[in-house]
Coordinates of C-alpha atoms in Angstrom, one line a residue:
Chain A
X1 CA 19.5 -1.6 -4.9
X2 CA 19.8 -3.4 -8.3
X3 CA 18.0 -2.9 -11.6
X4 CA 17.4 -5.8 -13.9
X5 CA 17.6 -4.4 -17.4
X6 CA 17.7 -5.6 -21.0
X7 CA 18.8 -4.1 -24.3
X8 CA 16.5 -3.3 -27.2
X9 CA 13.2 -4.1 -25.4
X10 CA 11.0 -1.1 -24.8
X11 CA 10.1 -1.4 -21.1
X12 CA 13.6 -1.4 -19.8
X13 CA 14.5 1.5 -22.1
X14 CA 11.7 3.5 -20.6
X15 CA 13.4 3.2 -17.2
X16 CA 16.9 4.0 -18.6
X17 CA 15.7 7.1 -20.4
X18 CA 13.8 8.2 -17.2
X19 CA 16.9 7.7 -15.0
X20 CA 19.0 9.6 -17.5
X21 CA 16.6 12.6 -17.5
X22 CA 16.7 12.6 -13.7
X23 CA 20.5 12.1 -13.4
X24 CA 20.0 9.0 -11.3
X25 CA 22.6 6.2 -11.4
X26 CA 21.5 2.7 -10.3
X27 CA 23.6 -0.5 -10.4
X28 CA 22.3 -2.6 -13.3
X29 CA 22.3 -6.3 -14.4
X30 CA 21.7 -6.6 -18.1
X31 CA 19.8 -9.7 -19.1
X32 CA 20.2 -11.3 -22.5
X33 CA 16.6 -11.8 -23.7
X34 CA 17.6 -13.6 -26.9
X35 CA 19.4 -16.2 -24.7
X36 CA 16.3 -16.4 -22.6
X37 CA 18.0 -15.3 -19.4
X38 CA 14.7 -13.8 -18.1
X39 CA 13.2 -17.2 -18.3
X40 CA 16.0 -18.9 -16.3
X41 CA 15.6 -20.0 -12.7
X42 CA 17.9 -17.3 -11.5
X43 CA 15.8 -14.5 -12.7
X44 CA 12.5 -16.3 -12.0
X45 CA 13.6 -16.3 -8.3
X46 CA 13.7 -12.5 -8.5
X47 CA 10.6 -12.0 -10.6
X48 CA 8.5 -15.1 -11.3
X49 CA 6.5 -13.1 -13.9
X50 CA 9.7 -13.0 -16.0
X51 CA 9.0 -9.4 -17.0
X52 CA 11.9 -7.0 -17.3
X53 CA 12.7 -4.5 -15.8
X54 CA 12.6 -5.3 -12.1
X55 CA 14.1 -3.3 -9.3
X56 CA 15.4 -5.1 -6.2
X57 CA 15.3 -2.8 -3.2
X58 CA 17.8 -2.9 -0.3
X59 CA 15.3 -4.8 1.9
X60 CA 15.1 -7.5 -0.8
X61 CA 11.6 -6.6 -2.0
X62 CA 11.1 -6.3 -5.8
X63 CA 9.3 -3.7 -7.9
X64 CA 8.1 -4.8 -11.3
X65 CA 6.8 -2.7 -14.2
X66 CA 8.6 0.3 -15.7
X67 CA 6.0 2.9 -14.7
X68 CA 6.1 1.6 -11.1
X69 CA 9.9 1.7 -10.9
X70 CA 9.9 5.3 -12.3
X71 CA 7.2 6.4 -9.8
X72 CA 9.3 5.0 -7.0
X73 CA 12.3 7.1 -8.1
X74 CA 10.0 10.1 -8.7
X75 CA 8.9 9.9 -5.0
X76 CA 12.6 9.7 -3.9
X77 CA 13.8 12.4 -6.3
X78 CA 11.0 14.8 -7.2
X79 CA 13.1 17.2 -9.3
X80 CA 12.9 17.7 -12.2
X81 CA 9.3 16.5 -12.1
X82 CA 8.4 14.1 -14.9
X83 CA 4.9 13.1 -13.6
X84 CA 3.6 16.6 -13.0
X85 CA 3.1 18.8 -10.0
X86 CA -0.4 20.3 -10.1
X87 CA -3.5 18.0 -10.0
X88 CA -4.4 18.9 -13.6
X89 CA -0.8 18.2 -14.8
X90 CA -0.6 15.0 -12.9
X91 CA -3.9 13.8 -14.4
X92 CA -3.0 15.0 -17.9
X93 CA 0.4 13.2 -17.9
X94 CA -1.1 9.9 -16.6
X95 CA -3.9 10.2 -19.2
X96 CA -1.4 10.6 -22.0
X97 CA 0.9 7.8 -20.7
X98 CA -2.1 5.4 -20.7
X99 CA -3.4 6.6 -24.1
X100 CA 0.1 5.9 -25.7
X101 CA 0.2 2.5 -24.0
X102 CA -3.4 1.5 -25.0
X103 CA -2.8 2.6 -28.6
X104 CA 0.9 2.6 -29.5
X105 CA 2.3 0.0 -27.3
X106 CA -0.6 -2.3 -27.7
X107 CA -0.3 -2.0 -31.5
X108 CA 3.4 -2.7 -31.7
X109 CA 3.3 -5.5 -29.2
X110 CA 0.3 -7.2 -30.9
X111 CA 2.2 -7.0 -34.2
X112 CA 5.7 -8.1 -32.9
X113 CA 4.8 -10.9 -30.5
X114 CA 2.3 -12.5 -32.9
X115 CA 4.6 -12.5 -36.0
X116 CA 8.3 -12.6 -34.9
X117 CA 10.1 -15.9 -35.1
X118 CA 11.1 -17.1 -31.6
X119 CA 7.9 -16.2 -29.9
X120 CA 5.8 -19.1 -31.3
X121 CA 4.3 -20.1 -28.0
X122 CA 5.1 -16.9 -26.1
X123 CA 2.8 -14.4 -27.7
X124 CA 2.4 -12.3 -24.5
X125 CA 5.4 -11.0 -22.6
X126 CA 5.7 -12.5 -19.2
X127 CA 5.6 -16.0 -17.7
X128 CA 2.5 -17.8 -19.1
X129 CA 1.4 -21.3 -20.2
X130 CA 2.1 -21.7 -23.9
X131 CA 0.2 -18.9 -25.8
X132 CA 0.3 -19.5 -29.5
X133 CA 0.9 -16.6 -31.9
X134 CA -2.3 -15.3 -33.7
X135 CA -1.5 -13.8 -37.2
X136 CA -4.8 -11.9 -37.3
X137 CA -3.7 -10.1 -34.1
X138 CA -0.5 -8.9 -35.8
X139 CA -2.7 -7.6 -38.5
X140 CA -4.9 -5.8 -36.0
X141 CA -1.8 -4.3 -34.5
X142 CA -0.9 -2.8 -38.0
X143 CA -4.3 -1.2 -38.3
X144 CA -4.0 0.2 -34.7
X145 CA -0.5 1.5 -35.3
X146 CA -1.7 3.8 -38.1
X147 CA -4.5 5.2 -35.9
X148 CA -2.1 5.7 -33.1
X149 CA 0.3 7.8 -35.2
X150 CA -2.7 9.8 -36.6
X151 CA -4.0 10.6 -33.2
X152 CA -0.6 11.4 -31.8
X153 CA -0.1 13.8 -34.7
X154 CA -3.4 15.5 -33.9
X155 CA -2.5 15.7 -30.2
X156 CA 0.8 17.4 -31.0
X157 CA -0.7 20.0 -33.3
X158 CA -1.1 22.6 -30.7
X159 CA 1.4 21.6 -28.0
X160 CA 5.2 21.1 -27.9
X161 CA 5.2 18.0 -25.7
X162 CA 2.8 15.1 -25.4
X163 CA 1.2 16.4 -22.2
X164 CA 1.6 20.1 -22.6
X165 CA 4.4 22.7 -22.4
X166 CA 6.8 20.5 -20.4
X167 CA 8.7 17.4 -21.2
X168 CA 7.3 14.5 -19.2
X169 CA 7.2 10.7 -18.7
X170 CA 4.5 10.7 -21.4
X171 CA 7.1 11.9 -23.9
X172 CA 9.5 9.1 -22.8
X173 CA 6.6 6.6 -23.1
X174 CA 5.7 7.8 -26.6
X175 CA 9.3 8.0 -27.9
X176 CA 10.0 4.5 -26.8
X177 CA 6.8 3.2 -28.4
X178 CA 7.5 5.0 -31.7
X179 CA 11.1 3.8 -31.8
X180 CA 10.1 0.2 -31.0
X181 CA 7.5 0.3 -33.8
X182 CA 10.1 1.5 -36.2
X183 CA 12.6 -1.1 -35.1
X184 CA 10.1 -3.9 -35.8
X185 CA 9.4 -2.4 -39.3
X186 CA 6.1 -0.8 -38.6
X187 CA 5.7 2.4 -40.7
X188 CA 7.7 5.4 -39.5
X189 CA 5.7 8.6 -39.0
X190 CA 7.0 10.1 -42.3
X191 CA 3.8 12.0 -43.2
X192 CA 3.0 13.1 -39.7
X193 CA 4.7 16.4 -39.4
X194 CA 3.8 17.1 -35.8
X195 CA 5.1 13.7 -34.8
X196 CA 8.2 14.2 -36.8
X197 CA 8.9 17.6 -35.2
X198 CA 8.3 16.2 -31.7
X199 CA 10.3 13.0 -32.4
X200 CA 13.3 15.0 -33.6
X201 CA 13.1 17.0 -30.3
X202 CA 12.9 14.0 -28.0
X203 CA 15.6 12.1 -29.9
X204 CA 18.0 15.1 -29.6
X205 CA 17.9 14.9 -25.8
X206 CA 20.9 13.1 -24.4
X207 CA 18.6 10.7 -22.5
X208 CA 17.4 9.2 -25.8
X209 CA 20.8 7.4 -26.1
X210 CA 20.2 5.5 -22.8
Chain B
X1 CA -16.7 19.5 -13.4
X2 CA -18.5 16.6 -15.0
X3 CA -17.8 12.9 -15.0
X4 CA -19.0 10.8 -17.9
X5 CA -19.8 7.4 -16.5
X6 CA -21.4 4.2 -17.7
X7 CA -23.0 1.3 -15.9
X8 CA -21.6 -2.3 -15.9
X9 CA -18.3 -1.5 -17.7
X10 CA -15.2 -2.0 -15.6
X11 CA -13.3 1.3 -16.1
X12 CA -16.1 3.6 -15.1
X13 CA -16.7 1.4 -12.0
X14 CA -13.1 1.8 -11.0
X15 CA -13.6 5.6 -10.7
X16 CA -16.9 5.3 -8.9
X17 CA -15.5 2.9 -6.3
X18 CA -12.5 5.2 -5.9
X19 CA -14.7 8.2 -5.3
X20 CA -16.8 6.3 -2.8
X21 CA -13.7 5.3 -0.9
X22 CA -12.6 9.0 -0.8
X23 CA -16.0 10.4 0.0
X24 CA -15.9 12.6 -3.1
X25 CA -19.1 13.6 -5.0
X26 CA -18.9 14.6 -8.6
X27 CA -21.7 15.5 -11.0
X28 CA -22.1 12.6 -13.4
X29 CA -23.6 11.9 -16.8
X30 CA -24.3 8.2 -17.4
X31 CA -23.9 7.0 -20.9
X32 CA -25.8 4.1 -22.2
X33 CA -23.1 1.9 -23.9
X34 CA -25.6 -0.6 -25.3
X35 CA -27.3 2.2 -27.2
X36 CA -23.9 3.3 -28.4
X37 CA -24.1 6.8 -26.7
X38 CA -20.3 6.8 -26.4
X39 CA -20.0 6.5 -30.2
X40 CA -22.4 9.4 -30.9
X41 CA -21.3 12.8 -32.0
X42 CA -22.1 14.5 -28.7
X43 CA -19.7 12.3 -26.7
X44 CA -17.1 12.2 -29.5
X45 CA -16.9 16.0 -29.2
X46 CA -15.9 15.5 -25.5
X47 CA -13.6 12.5 -26.1
X48 CA -12.9 11.5 -29.6
X49 CA -11.3 8.2 -28.4
X50 CA -14.8 7.2 -27.2
X51 CA -13.5 5.7 -24.1
X52 CA -15.5 6.0 -20.8
X53 CA -14.9 7.5 -18.2
X54 CA -13.9 11.0 -19.1
X55 CA -13.7 13.9 -16.7
X56 CA -14.4 17.4 -18.0
X57 CA -12.7 20.0 -15.8
X58 CA -14.0 23.5 -15.2
X59 CA -11.6 25.0 -17.7
X60 CA -13.1 22.7 -20.4
X61 CA -10.1 20.4 -20.6
X62 CA -10.8 16.6 -20.5
X63 CA -9.1 13.8 -18.6
X64 CA -9.5 10.3 -20.0
X65 CA -8.5 7.0 -18.5
X66 CA -9.7 5.8 -15.1
X67 CA -6.3 5.8 -13.4
X68 CA -5.6 9.3 -14.6
X69 CA -8.9 10.6 -13.3
X70 CA -8.3 9.0 -9.9
X71 CA -4.7 10.3 -9.7
X72 CA -6.1 13.8 -10.4
X73 CA -8.5 13.5 -7.4
X74 CA -5.8 11.9 -5.3
X75 CA -3.7 15.1 -5.8
X76 CA -6.6 17.3 -4.9
X77 CA -7.7 15.1 -1.9
X78 CA -4.7 13.1 -0.5
X79 CA -6.6 11.6 2.4
X80 CA -7.1 8.7 2.8
X81 CA -4.2 7.8 0.5
X82 CA -5.0 5.1 -2.0
X83 CA -1.9 5.4 -4.1
X84 CA 0.6 5.2 -1.3
X85 CA 2.7 7.7 0.7
X86 CA 6.3 6.3 1.0
X87 CA 8.3 5.8 -2.2
X88 CA 8.3 2.0 -1.6
X89 CA 4.5 1.9 -1.1
X90 CA 3.9 4.2 -4.1
X91 CA 6.0 1.9 -6.2
X92 CA 4.5 -1.3 -4.9
X93 CA 0.9 -0.1 -5.4
X94 CA 1.6 1.0 -9.0
X95 CA 3.4 -2.3 -9.6
X96 CA 0.3 -4.3 -8.5
X97 CA -2.1 -2.1 -10.4
X98 CA -0.2 -2.7 -13.6
X99 CA 0.2 -6.4 -12.9
X100 CA -3.6 -6.8 -12.5
X101 CA -4.2 -4.8 -15.7
X102 CA -1.6 -6.8 -17.7
X103 CA -2.9 -10.1 -16.5
X104 CA -6.5 -9.9 -15.3
X105 CA -7.9 -7.0 -17.3
X106 CA -6.1 -8.1 -20.5
X107 CA -7.5 -11.6 -20.0
X108 CA -11.1 -10.7 -19.5
X109 CA -11.1 -8.0 -22.2
X110 CA -9.5 -10.4 -24.8
X111 CA -12.2 -12.9 -24.0
X112 CA -15.2 -10.5 -23.8
X113 CA -14.5 -8.2 -26.8
X114 CA -13.5 -11.1 -29.1
X115 CA -16.6 -13.3 -28.4
X116 CA -19.5 -11.2 -27.3
X117 CA -22.3 -10.4 -29.8
X118 CA -22.4 -6.7 -30.7
X119 CA -18.7 -6.2 -30.9
X120 CA -18.2 -7.9 -34.3
X121 CA -16.1 -5.1 -35.7
X122 CA -15.2 -3.4 -32.4
X123 CA -12.9 -5.8 -30.8
X124 CA -10.9 -3.1 -29.0
X125 CA -12.5 -0.5 -26.7
X126 CA -12.2 3.0 -28.1
X127 CA -12.7 4.6 -31.5
X128 CA -10.9 2.6 -34.1
X129 CA -11.3 1.6 -37.8
X130 CA -13.2 -1.7 -37.9
X131 CA -11.3 -4.3 -35.9
X132 CA -12.8 -7.8 -36.4
X133 CA -13.2 -10.2 -33.4
X134 CA -10.6 -13.0 -33.2
X135 CA -11.9 -16.2 -31.6
X136 CA -8.4 -17.4 -30.8
X137 CA -7.8 -14.3 -28.8
X138 CA -10.9 -15.0 -26.7
X139 CA -9.3 -18.5 -26.1
X140 CA -6.0 -16.9 -25.1
X141 CA -7.9 -14.7 -22.6
X142 CA -9.4 -17.8 -21.0
X143 CA -5.9 -19.3 -20.5
X144 CA -4.6 -16.0 -19.1
X145 CA -7.5 -15.7 -16.7
X146 CA -6.6 -18.9 -15.0
X147 CA -3.0 -17.8 -14.6
X148 CA -4.1 -14.4 -13.3
X149 CA -6.2 -16.0 -10.5
X150 CA -3.5 -18.4 -9.6
X151 CA -0.9 -15.6 -9.3
X152 CA -3.3 -13.3 -7.5
X153 CA -3.9 -16.2 -5.0
X154 CA -0.2 -16.6 -4.4
X155 CA 0.2 -12.9 -4.0
X156 CA -2.5 -12.8 -1.3
X157 CA -1.1 -15.7 0.6
X158 CA 1.0 -13.6 3.0
X159 CA -0.8 -10.2 2.8
X160 CA -4.2 -8.9 3.6
X161 CA -4.5 -6.5 0.7
X162 CA -3.1 -6.7 -2.8
X163 CA -0.2 -4.2 -2.2
X164 CA 0.4 -4.9 1.5
X165 CA -1.3 -4.1 4.8
X166 CA -3.4 -1.2 3.6
X167 CA -6.4 -1.1 1.2
X168 CA -5.3 0.7 -2.0
X169 CA -6.2 1.5 -5.6
X170 CA -4.7 -1.9 -6.5
X171 CA -7.5 -3.6 -4.5
X172 CA -10.1 -1.5 -6.4
X173 CA -8.4 -2.5 -9.7
X174 CA -8.4 -6.1 -8.9
X175 CA -11.9 -6.3 -7.5
X176 CA -13.3 -4.7 -10.6
X177 CA -11.3 -7.1 -12.8
X178 CA -12.5 -10.1 -10.9
X179 CA -16.1 -9.0 -10.9
X180 CA -16.0 -8.2 -14.6
X181 CA -14.6 -11.6 -15.3
X182 CA -17.3 -13.3 -13.3
X183 CA -20.0 -11.1 -15.0
X184 CA -18.8 -12.4 -18.5
X185 CA -18.8 -16.0 -17.2
X186 CA -15.1 -16.5 -16.8
X187 CA -14.5 -19.0 -14.0
X188 CA -15.0 -17.5 -10.5
X189 CA -12.1 -18.0 -8.1
X190 CA -13.8 -20.8 -6.3
X191 CA -10.8 -22.9 -5.4
X192 CA -8.5 -19.9 -4.7
X193 CA -9.0 -19.5 -1.0
X194 CA -6.8 -16.4 -0.6
X195 CA -8.6 -14.7 -3.5
X196 CA -11.9 -15.7 -1.9
X197 CA -11.0 -14.3 1.5
X198 CA -9.8 -11.0 0.0
X199 CA -12.7 -10.7 -2.4
X200 CA -15.2 -11.1 0.4
X201 CA -13.4 -8.3 2.3
X202 CA -13.3 -5.9 -0.6
X203 CA -16.9 -6.7 -1.5
X204 CA -18.1 -6.0 2.0
X205 CA -16.9 -2.4 1.8
X206 CA -19.7 0.1 1.0
X207 CA -17.7 1.4 -2.0
X208 CA -18.2 -2.0 -3.7
X209 CA -21.8 -1.0 -4.4
X210 CA -20.8 2.1 -6.3

């Protein structure tokens, strides 16, 4: 088994934080995205979509997408459960994961990929024909980011963790989205006190360093 | 229990097809999206994100997001399994679901929401501040749609179903994406023979009528 990883990027970090929470160790190959190693022939032979992370299983098959890699490990190592156990909890966690992706991730990725130097013709992550940056989409991302933080704050008003009274993959997803936003200079949640309280709690877990 | 549904839109259809495959019947309320019923106060009190579908559970809590609703039912009624059983299959199905979402859904939604009349300031699904349409994003969606079909065709070259030798939620996800693309006049997969063969097979299942 071998996990293709990359520093700084949010999707690989989601997997590292998940593995740290579960106490799972996996051999890793760290790609240098700034040098474009994910777009080189060696990695394209592993994953022709050029997305990172990717997990190569012992039979040679490849799992892409951070949520899919984490669900694979969750099925292998159910404890501690990070995707829920009861039907209601399973549904609620998935609902929150996808809400954070559709609002927070979408916002920061719109903003970052459509404004950062070095992505001029690669405005979507993955392996595509040239896709030019769209400045108005970066602007849309900034509007969405503010709504995301506002809704996240309301969601955290009467619960300790994103999906209820237990830390879950929804918290990992949201922490990584918030930290990625801050790292690309979107506004930090300074006036959102529920987000601040929650963010302090998730960031204090040892897994946040992964 | 009550499922808020809507005709024509892809996310509600994913849930209906899933329920038909599982043989599950749920009381439904069908919203008229063209009349903006999802943006009215009555529905916003159920789901302030204004996304459809939403499932109201008997305790009054609400599950949003089609994949979350389906995973809730999957935990209640595991057979026939549509999200996999072995760790490898669970990971592979989730990987394919997310690939289809990131490529096919993203493409058609970019295209549709940024060009269709009636969405002038609502270029993202959900409840947002005004988000103007961006014609270049519709164009980006058209480029991505072609890549999506090409990659889907390659993926189906040596397998019967999207995630292997068994029909799964990945097939539902992909069928709904392809049909939604065709319905908004994106190119049908006419020259993609593997996609055509697979699309014929999924469309022949009774669930496709849901």
